[in-house]
PDB file of C-alpha atoms in Angstrom:
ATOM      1  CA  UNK A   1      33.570 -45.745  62.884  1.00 89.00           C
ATOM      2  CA  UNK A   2      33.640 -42.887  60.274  1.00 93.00           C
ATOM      3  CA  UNK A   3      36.393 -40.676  58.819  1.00 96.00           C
ATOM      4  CA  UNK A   4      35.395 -37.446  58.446  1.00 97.00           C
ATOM      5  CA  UNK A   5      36.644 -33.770  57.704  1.00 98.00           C
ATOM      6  CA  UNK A   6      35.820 -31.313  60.347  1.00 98.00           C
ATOM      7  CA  UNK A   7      35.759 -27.727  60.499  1.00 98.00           C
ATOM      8  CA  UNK A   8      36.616 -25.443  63.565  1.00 98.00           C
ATOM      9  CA  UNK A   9      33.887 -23.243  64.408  1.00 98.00           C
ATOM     10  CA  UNK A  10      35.541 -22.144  67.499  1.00 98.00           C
ATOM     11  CA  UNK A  11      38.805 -23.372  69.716  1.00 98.00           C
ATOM     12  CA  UNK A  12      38.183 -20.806  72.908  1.00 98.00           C
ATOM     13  CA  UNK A  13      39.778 -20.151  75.883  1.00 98.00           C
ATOM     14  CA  UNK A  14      38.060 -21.624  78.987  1.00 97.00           C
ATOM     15  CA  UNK A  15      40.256 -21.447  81.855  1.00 93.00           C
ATOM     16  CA  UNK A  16      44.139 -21.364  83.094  1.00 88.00           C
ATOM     17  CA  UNK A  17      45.093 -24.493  79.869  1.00 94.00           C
ATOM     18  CA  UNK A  18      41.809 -25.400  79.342  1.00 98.00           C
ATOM     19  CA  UNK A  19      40.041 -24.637  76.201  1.00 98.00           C
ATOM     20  CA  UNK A  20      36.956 -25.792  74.120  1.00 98.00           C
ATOM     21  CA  UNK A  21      36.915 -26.600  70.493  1.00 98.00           C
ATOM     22  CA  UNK A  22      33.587 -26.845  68.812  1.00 98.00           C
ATOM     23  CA  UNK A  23      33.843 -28.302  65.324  1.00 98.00           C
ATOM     24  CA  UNK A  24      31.229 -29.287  62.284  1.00 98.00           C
ATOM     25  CA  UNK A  25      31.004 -31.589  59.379  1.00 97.00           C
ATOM     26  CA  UNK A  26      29.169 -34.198  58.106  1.00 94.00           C
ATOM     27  CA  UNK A  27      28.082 -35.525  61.556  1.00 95.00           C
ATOM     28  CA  UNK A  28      25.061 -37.256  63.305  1.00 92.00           C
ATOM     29  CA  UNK A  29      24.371 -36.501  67.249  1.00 92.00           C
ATOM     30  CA  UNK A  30      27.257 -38.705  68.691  1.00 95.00           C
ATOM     31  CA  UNK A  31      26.564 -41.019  71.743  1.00 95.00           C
ATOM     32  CA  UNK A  32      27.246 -39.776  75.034  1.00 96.00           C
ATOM     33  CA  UNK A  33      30.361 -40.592  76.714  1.00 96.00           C
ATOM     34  CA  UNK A  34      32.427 -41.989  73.486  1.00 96.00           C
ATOM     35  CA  UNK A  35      35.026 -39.650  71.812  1.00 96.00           C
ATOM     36  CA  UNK A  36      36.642 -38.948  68.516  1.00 96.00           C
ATOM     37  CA  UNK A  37      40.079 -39.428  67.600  1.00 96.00           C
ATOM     38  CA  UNK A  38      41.938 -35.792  65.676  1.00 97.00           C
ATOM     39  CA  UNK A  39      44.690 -36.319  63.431  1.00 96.00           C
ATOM     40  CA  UNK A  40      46.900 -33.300  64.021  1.00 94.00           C
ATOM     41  CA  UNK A  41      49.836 -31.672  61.208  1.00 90.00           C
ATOM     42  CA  UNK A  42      53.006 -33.509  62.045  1.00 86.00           C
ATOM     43  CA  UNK A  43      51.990 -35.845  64.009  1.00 90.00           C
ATOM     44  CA  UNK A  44      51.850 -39.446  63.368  1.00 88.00           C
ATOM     45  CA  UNK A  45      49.290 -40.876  66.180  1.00 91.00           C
ATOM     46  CA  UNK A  46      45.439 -39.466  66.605  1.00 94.00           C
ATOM     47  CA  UNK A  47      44.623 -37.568  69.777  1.00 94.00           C
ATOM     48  CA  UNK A  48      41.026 -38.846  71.624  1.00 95.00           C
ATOM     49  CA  UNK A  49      38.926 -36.444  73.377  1.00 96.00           C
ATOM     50  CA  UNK A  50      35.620 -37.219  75.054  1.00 96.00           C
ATOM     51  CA  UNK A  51      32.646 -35.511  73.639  1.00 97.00           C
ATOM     52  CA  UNK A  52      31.810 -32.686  75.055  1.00 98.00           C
ATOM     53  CA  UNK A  53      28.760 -31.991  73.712  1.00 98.00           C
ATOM     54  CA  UNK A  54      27.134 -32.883  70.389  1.00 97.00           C
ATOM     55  CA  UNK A  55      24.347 -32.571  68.081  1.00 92.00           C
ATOM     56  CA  UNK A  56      23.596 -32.664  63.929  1.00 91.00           C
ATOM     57  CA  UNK A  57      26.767 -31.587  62.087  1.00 95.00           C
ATOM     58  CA  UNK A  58      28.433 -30.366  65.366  1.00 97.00           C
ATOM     59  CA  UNK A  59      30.762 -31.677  68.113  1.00 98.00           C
ATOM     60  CA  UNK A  60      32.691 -29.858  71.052  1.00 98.00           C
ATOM     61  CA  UNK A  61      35.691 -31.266  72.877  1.00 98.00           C
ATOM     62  CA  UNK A  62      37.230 -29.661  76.108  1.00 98.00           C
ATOM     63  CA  UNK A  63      40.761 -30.198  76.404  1.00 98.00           C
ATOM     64  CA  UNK A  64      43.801 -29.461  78.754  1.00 97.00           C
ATOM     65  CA  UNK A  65      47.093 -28.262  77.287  1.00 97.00           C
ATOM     66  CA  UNK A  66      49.748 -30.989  78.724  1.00 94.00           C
ATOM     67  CA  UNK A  67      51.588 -32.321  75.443  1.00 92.00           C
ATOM     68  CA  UNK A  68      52.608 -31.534  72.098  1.00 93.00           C
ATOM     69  CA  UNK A  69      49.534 -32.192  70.694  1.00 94.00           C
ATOM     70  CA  UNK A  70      46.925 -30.261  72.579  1.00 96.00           C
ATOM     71  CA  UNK A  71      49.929 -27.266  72.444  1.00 95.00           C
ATOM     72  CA  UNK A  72      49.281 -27.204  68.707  1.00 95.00           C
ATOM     73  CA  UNK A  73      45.549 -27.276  69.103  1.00 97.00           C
ATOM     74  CA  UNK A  74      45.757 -24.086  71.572  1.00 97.00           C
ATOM     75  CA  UNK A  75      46.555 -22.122  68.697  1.00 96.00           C
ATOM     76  CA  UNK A  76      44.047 -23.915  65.863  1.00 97.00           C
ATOM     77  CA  UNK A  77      41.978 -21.168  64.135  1.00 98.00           C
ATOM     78  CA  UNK A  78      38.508 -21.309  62.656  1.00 98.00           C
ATOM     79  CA  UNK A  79      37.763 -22.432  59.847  1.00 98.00           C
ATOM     80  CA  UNK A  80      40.624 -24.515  59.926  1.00 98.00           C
ATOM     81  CA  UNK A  81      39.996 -28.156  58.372  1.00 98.00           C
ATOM     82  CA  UNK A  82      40.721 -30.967  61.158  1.00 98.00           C
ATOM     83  CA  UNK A  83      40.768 -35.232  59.976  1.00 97.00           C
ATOM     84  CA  UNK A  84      38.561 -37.068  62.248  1.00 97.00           C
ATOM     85  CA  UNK A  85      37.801 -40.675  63.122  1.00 96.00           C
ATOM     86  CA  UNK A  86      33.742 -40.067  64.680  1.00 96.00           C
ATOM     87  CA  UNK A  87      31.621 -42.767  66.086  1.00 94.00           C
ATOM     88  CA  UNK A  88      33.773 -44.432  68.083  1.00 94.00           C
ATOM     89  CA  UNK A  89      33.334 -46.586  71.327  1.00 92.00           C
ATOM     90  CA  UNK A  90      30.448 -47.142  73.710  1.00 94.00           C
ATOM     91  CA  UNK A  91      29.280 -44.250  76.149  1.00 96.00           C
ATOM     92  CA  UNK A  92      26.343 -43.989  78.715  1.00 96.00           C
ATOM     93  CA  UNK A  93      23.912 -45.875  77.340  1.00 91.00           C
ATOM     94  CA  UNK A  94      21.492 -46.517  80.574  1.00 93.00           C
ATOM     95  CA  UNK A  95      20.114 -43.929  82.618  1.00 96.00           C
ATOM     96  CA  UNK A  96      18.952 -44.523  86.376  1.00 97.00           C
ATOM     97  CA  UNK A  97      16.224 -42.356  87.936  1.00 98.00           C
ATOM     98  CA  UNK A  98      18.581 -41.457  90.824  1.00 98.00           C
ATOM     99  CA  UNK A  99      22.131 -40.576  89.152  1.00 98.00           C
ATOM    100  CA  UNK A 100      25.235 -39.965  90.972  1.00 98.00           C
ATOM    101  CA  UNK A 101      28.169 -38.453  88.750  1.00 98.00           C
ATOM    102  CA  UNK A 102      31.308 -37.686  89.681  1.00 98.00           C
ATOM    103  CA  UNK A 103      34.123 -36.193  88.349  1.00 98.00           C
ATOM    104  CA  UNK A 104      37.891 -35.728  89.098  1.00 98.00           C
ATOM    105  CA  UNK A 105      39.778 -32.695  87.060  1.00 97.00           C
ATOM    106  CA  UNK A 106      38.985 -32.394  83.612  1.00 96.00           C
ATOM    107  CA  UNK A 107      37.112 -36.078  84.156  1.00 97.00           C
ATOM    108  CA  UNK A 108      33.982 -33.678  84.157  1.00 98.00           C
ATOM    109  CA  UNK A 109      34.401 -33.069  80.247  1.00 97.00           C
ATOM    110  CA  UNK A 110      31.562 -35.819  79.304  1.00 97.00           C
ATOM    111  CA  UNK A 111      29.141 -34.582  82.248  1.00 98.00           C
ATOM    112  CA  UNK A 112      28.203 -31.708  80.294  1.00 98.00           C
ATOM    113  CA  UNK A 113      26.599 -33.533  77.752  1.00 98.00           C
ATOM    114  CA  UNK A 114      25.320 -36.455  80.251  1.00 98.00           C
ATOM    115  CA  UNK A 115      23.648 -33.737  82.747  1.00 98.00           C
ATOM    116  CA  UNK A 116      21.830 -32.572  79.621  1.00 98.00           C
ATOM    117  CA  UNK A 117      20.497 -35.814  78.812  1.00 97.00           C
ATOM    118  CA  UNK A 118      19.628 -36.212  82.372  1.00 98.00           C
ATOM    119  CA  UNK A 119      17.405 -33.321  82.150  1.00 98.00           C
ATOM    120  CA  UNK A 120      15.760 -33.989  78.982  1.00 97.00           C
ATOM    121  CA  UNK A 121      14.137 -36.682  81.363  1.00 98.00           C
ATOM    122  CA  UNK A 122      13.352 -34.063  84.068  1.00 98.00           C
ATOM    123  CA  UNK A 123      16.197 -35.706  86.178  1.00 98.00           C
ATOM    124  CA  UNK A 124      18.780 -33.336  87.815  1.00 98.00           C
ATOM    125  CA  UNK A 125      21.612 -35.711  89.021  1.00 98.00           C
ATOM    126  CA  UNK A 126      23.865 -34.871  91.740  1.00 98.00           C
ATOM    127  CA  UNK A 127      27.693 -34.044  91.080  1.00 98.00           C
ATOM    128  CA  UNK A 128      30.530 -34.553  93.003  1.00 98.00           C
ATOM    129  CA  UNK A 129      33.328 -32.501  91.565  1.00 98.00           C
ATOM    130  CA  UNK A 130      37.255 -32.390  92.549  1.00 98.00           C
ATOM    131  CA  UNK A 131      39.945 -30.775  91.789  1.00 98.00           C
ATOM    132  CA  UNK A 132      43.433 -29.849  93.026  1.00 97.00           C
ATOM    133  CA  UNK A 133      42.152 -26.316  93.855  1.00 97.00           C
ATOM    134  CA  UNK A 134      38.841 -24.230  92.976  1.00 97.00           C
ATOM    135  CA  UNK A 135      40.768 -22.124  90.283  1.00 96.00           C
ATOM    136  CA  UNK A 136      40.584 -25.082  88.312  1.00 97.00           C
ATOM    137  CA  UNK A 137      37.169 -25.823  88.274  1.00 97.00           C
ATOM    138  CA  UNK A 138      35.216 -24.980  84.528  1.00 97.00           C
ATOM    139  CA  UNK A 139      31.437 -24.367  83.686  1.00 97.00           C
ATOM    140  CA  UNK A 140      30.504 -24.069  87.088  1.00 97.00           C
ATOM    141  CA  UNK A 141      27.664 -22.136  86.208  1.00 97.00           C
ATOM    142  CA  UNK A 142      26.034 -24.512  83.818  1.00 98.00           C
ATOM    143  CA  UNK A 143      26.677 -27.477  86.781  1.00 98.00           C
ATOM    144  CA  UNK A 144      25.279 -25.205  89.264  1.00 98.00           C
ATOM    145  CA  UNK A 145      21.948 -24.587  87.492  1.00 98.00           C
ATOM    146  CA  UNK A 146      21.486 -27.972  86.330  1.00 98.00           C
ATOM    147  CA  UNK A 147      22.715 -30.740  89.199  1.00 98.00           C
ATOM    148  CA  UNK A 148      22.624 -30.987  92.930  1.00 98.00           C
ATOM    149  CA  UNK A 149      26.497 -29.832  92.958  1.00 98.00           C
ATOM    150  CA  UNK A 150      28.984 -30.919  95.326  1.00 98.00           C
ATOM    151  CA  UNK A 151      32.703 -29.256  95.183  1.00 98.00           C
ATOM    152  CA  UNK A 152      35.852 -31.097  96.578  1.00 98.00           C
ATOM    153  CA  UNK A 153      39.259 -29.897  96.277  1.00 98.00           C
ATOM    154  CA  UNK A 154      42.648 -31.051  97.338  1.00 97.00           C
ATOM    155  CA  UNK A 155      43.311 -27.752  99.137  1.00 97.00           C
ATOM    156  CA  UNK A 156      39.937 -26.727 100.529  1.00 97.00           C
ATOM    157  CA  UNK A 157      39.954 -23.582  98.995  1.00 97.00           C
ATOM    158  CA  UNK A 158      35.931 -24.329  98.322  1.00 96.00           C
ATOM    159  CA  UNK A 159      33.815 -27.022  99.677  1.00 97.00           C
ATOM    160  CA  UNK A 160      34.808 -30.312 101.235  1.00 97.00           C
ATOM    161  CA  UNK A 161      38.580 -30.788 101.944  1.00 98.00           C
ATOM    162  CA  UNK A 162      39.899 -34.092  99.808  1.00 97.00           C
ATOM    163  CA  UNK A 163      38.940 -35.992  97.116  1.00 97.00           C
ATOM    164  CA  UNK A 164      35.777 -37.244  95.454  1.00 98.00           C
ATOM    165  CA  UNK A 165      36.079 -40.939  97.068  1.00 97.00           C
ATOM    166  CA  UNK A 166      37.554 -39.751 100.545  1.00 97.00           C
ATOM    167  CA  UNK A 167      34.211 -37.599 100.210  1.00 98.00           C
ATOM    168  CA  UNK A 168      31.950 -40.599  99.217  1.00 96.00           C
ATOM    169  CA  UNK A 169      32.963 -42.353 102.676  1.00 96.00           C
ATOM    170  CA  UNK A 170      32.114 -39.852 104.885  1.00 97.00           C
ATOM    171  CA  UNK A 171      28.774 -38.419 103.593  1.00 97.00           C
ATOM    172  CA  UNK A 172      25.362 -40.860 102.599  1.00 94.00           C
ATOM    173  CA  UNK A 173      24.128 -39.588  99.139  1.00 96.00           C
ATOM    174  CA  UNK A 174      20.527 -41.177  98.214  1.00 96.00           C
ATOM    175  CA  UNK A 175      21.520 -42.717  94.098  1.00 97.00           C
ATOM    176  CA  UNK A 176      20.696 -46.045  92.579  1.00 97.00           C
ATOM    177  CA  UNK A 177      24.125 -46.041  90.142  1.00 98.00           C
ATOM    178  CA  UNK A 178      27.221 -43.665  89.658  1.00 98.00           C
ATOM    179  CA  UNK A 179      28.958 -42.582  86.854  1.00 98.00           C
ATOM    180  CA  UNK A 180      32.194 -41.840  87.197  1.00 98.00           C
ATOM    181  CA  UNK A 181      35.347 -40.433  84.747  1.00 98.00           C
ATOM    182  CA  UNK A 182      38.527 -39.011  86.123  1.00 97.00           C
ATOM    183  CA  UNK A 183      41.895 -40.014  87.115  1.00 96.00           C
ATOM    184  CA  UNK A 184      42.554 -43.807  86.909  1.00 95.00           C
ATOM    185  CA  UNK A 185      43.409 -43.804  90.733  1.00 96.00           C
ATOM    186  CA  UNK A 186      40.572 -42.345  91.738  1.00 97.00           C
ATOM    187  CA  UNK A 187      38.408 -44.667  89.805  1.00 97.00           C
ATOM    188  CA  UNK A 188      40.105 -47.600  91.001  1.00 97.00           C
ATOM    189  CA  UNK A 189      39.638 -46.408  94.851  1.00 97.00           C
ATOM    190  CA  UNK A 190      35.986 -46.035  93.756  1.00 96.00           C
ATOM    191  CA  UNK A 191      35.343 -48.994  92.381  1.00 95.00           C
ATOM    192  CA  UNK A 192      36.647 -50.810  95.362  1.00 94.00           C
ATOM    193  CA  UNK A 193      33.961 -48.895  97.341  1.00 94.00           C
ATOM    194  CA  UNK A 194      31.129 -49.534  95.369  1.00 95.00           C
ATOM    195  CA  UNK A 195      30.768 -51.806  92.052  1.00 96.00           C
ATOM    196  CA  UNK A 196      27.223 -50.084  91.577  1.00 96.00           C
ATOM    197  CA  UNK A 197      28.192 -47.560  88.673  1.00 97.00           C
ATOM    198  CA  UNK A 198      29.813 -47.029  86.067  1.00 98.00           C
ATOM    199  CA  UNK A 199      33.791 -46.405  85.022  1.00 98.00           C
ATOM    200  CA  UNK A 200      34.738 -43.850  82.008  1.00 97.00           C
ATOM    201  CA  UNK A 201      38.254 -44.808  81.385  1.00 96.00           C
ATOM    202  CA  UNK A 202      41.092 -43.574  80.023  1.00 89.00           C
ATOM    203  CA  UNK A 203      44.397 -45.160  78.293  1.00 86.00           C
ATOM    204  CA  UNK A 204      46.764 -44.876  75.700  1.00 84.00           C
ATOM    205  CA  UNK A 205      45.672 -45.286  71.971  1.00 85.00           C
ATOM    206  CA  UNK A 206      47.681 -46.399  69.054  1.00 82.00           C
ATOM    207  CA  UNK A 207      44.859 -46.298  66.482  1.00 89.00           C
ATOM    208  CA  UNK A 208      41.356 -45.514  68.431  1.00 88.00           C
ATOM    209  CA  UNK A 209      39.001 -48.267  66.979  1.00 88.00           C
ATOM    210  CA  UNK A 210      40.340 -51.397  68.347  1.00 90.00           C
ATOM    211  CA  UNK A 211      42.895 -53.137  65.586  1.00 90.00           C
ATOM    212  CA  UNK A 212      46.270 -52.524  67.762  1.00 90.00           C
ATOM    213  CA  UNK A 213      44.929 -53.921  70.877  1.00 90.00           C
ATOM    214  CA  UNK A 214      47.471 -51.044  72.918  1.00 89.00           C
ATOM    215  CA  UNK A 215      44.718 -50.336  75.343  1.00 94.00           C
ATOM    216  CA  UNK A 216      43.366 -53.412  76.571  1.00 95.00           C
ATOM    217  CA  UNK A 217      41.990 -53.934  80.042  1.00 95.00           C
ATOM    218  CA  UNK A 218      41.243 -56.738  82.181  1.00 96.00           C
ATOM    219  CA  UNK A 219      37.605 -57.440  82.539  1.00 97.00           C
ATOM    220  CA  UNK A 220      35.384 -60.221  84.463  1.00 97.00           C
ATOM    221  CA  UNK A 221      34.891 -61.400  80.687  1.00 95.00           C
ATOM    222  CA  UNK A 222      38.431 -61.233  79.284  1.00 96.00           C
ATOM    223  CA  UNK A 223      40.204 -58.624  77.868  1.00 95.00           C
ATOM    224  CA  UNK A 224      38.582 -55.515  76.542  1.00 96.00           C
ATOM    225  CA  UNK A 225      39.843 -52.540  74.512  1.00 96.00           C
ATOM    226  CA  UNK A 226      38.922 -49.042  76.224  1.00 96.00           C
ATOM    227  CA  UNK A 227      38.743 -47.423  72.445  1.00 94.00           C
ATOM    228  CA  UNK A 228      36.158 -50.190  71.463  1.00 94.00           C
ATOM    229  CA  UNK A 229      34.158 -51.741  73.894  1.00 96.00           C
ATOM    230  CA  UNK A 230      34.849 -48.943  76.160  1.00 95.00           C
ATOM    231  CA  UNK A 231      35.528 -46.466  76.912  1.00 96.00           C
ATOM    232  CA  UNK A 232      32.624 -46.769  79.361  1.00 97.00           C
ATOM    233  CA  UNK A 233      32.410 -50.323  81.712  1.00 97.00           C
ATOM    234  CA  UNK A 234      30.970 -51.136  84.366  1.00 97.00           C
ATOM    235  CA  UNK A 235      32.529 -51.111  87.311  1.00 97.00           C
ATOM    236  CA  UNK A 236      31.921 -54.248  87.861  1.00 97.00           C
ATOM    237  CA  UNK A 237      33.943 -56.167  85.563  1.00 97.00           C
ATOM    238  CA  UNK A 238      36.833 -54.095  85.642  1.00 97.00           C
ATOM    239  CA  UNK A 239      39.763 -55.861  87.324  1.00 96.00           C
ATOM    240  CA  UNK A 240      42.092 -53.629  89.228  1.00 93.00           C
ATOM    241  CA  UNK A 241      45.470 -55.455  90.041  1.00 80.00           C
TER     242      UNK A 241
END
């Protein structure tokens, strides 16, 4: 863990309350799949966002507006100076030759980042990603180009008619392991399906680096805290009850 002052480069508009923030500092390429914690004016706890993307001196976080802190961050100029905790958690750290990711809502923030690592070794993973409707759905292009994509939406407005899991019963898709980040539902569902992956989780956070113990999961091995051990597990040895 490191405390660091960052700088907005650029907080822009993405789609409907979506937005991404790119910010730099005094930063090393951060490990894909963990997050960083923002302290925000007048607010006493951090906010964690999944990492976008990142490389030397530069992060980018996509967020949705749905609270009181990602309403204030909407309207965050650059240049503006931003507290962060950096370094935090464990991400993706393996990488199969036959990746399956998918995604549920704004669960596809860390794919960005993980598709490009994918390709760096001349592997284009497939995606499976849901949402409510296709008006929701962000940097389609860039998932397009670079993974066998798959859309699912609630509505059917484009592609397959349900959800990501619903999807994963009915159609045979050749992958050794899955990664997987979305809502905690759908993860659960998925896990029960298949414990050959991987979960990205998400929970509640008093502090982000593991001291208050707030967001502590059941595990095959015990208790584990989703800001420190996490927030990546397999799927495993997490316990669903």
């Amino acid at each position: 863990m490191k405390e660091v002052c960052l700088e907005v480069v650029s907080n822009d508009f993405v789609n409907k309350d979506v937005y991404l923030m790119t910010l730099k500092g005094d930063l090393n390429k951060l490990e894909c799949g963990s997050f960083i914690n923002l302290k925000l004016d007048n607010l006493y706890l951090r906010r964690p966002f999944s990492i976008f993307d990142s490389k030397e001196d530069e992060v980018s976080i996509l967020y949705k507006v749905v609270g009181e802190g990602t309403n204030l961050m909407k309207d965050i100029k650059p240049n503006t100076k931003i507290n962060a905790l950096v370094e935090l958690g464990h991400g993706f750290t393996e990488f199969s030759k036959k990746p399956l990711l998918i995604a549920g809502a704004l669960g596809v923030a860390p794919f960005y980042y993980l598709v490009k690592e994918f390709n760096k070794l001349n592997i284009k993973p497939t995606l499976i990603y849901g949402d409510r409707t296709m008006d929701n759905f962000v940097m389609l292009d860039f998932f397009k180009e670079h993974t066998n994509l798959i859309l699912v939406t609630d509505d059917g407005s484009s592609g397959y008619k349900g959800n990501p899991v619903n999807y994963l019963k009915e159609n045979e898709i050749d992958h050794d392991y899955y990664y997987a980040c979305g809502p905690n539902i759908m993860l659960k569902n998925l896990a029960m399906i298949s414990k050959q992956g991987y979960l990205s989780l998400e929970a509640r956070m008093g502090c982000g680096f593991g001291a208050c113990m707030g967001c502590s999961i059941k595990t095959t091995k015990g208790y584990k805290r989703v800001c420190k051990e996490g927030p990546v597990f397999l799927a495993s040895e997490v316990i669903y009850e």
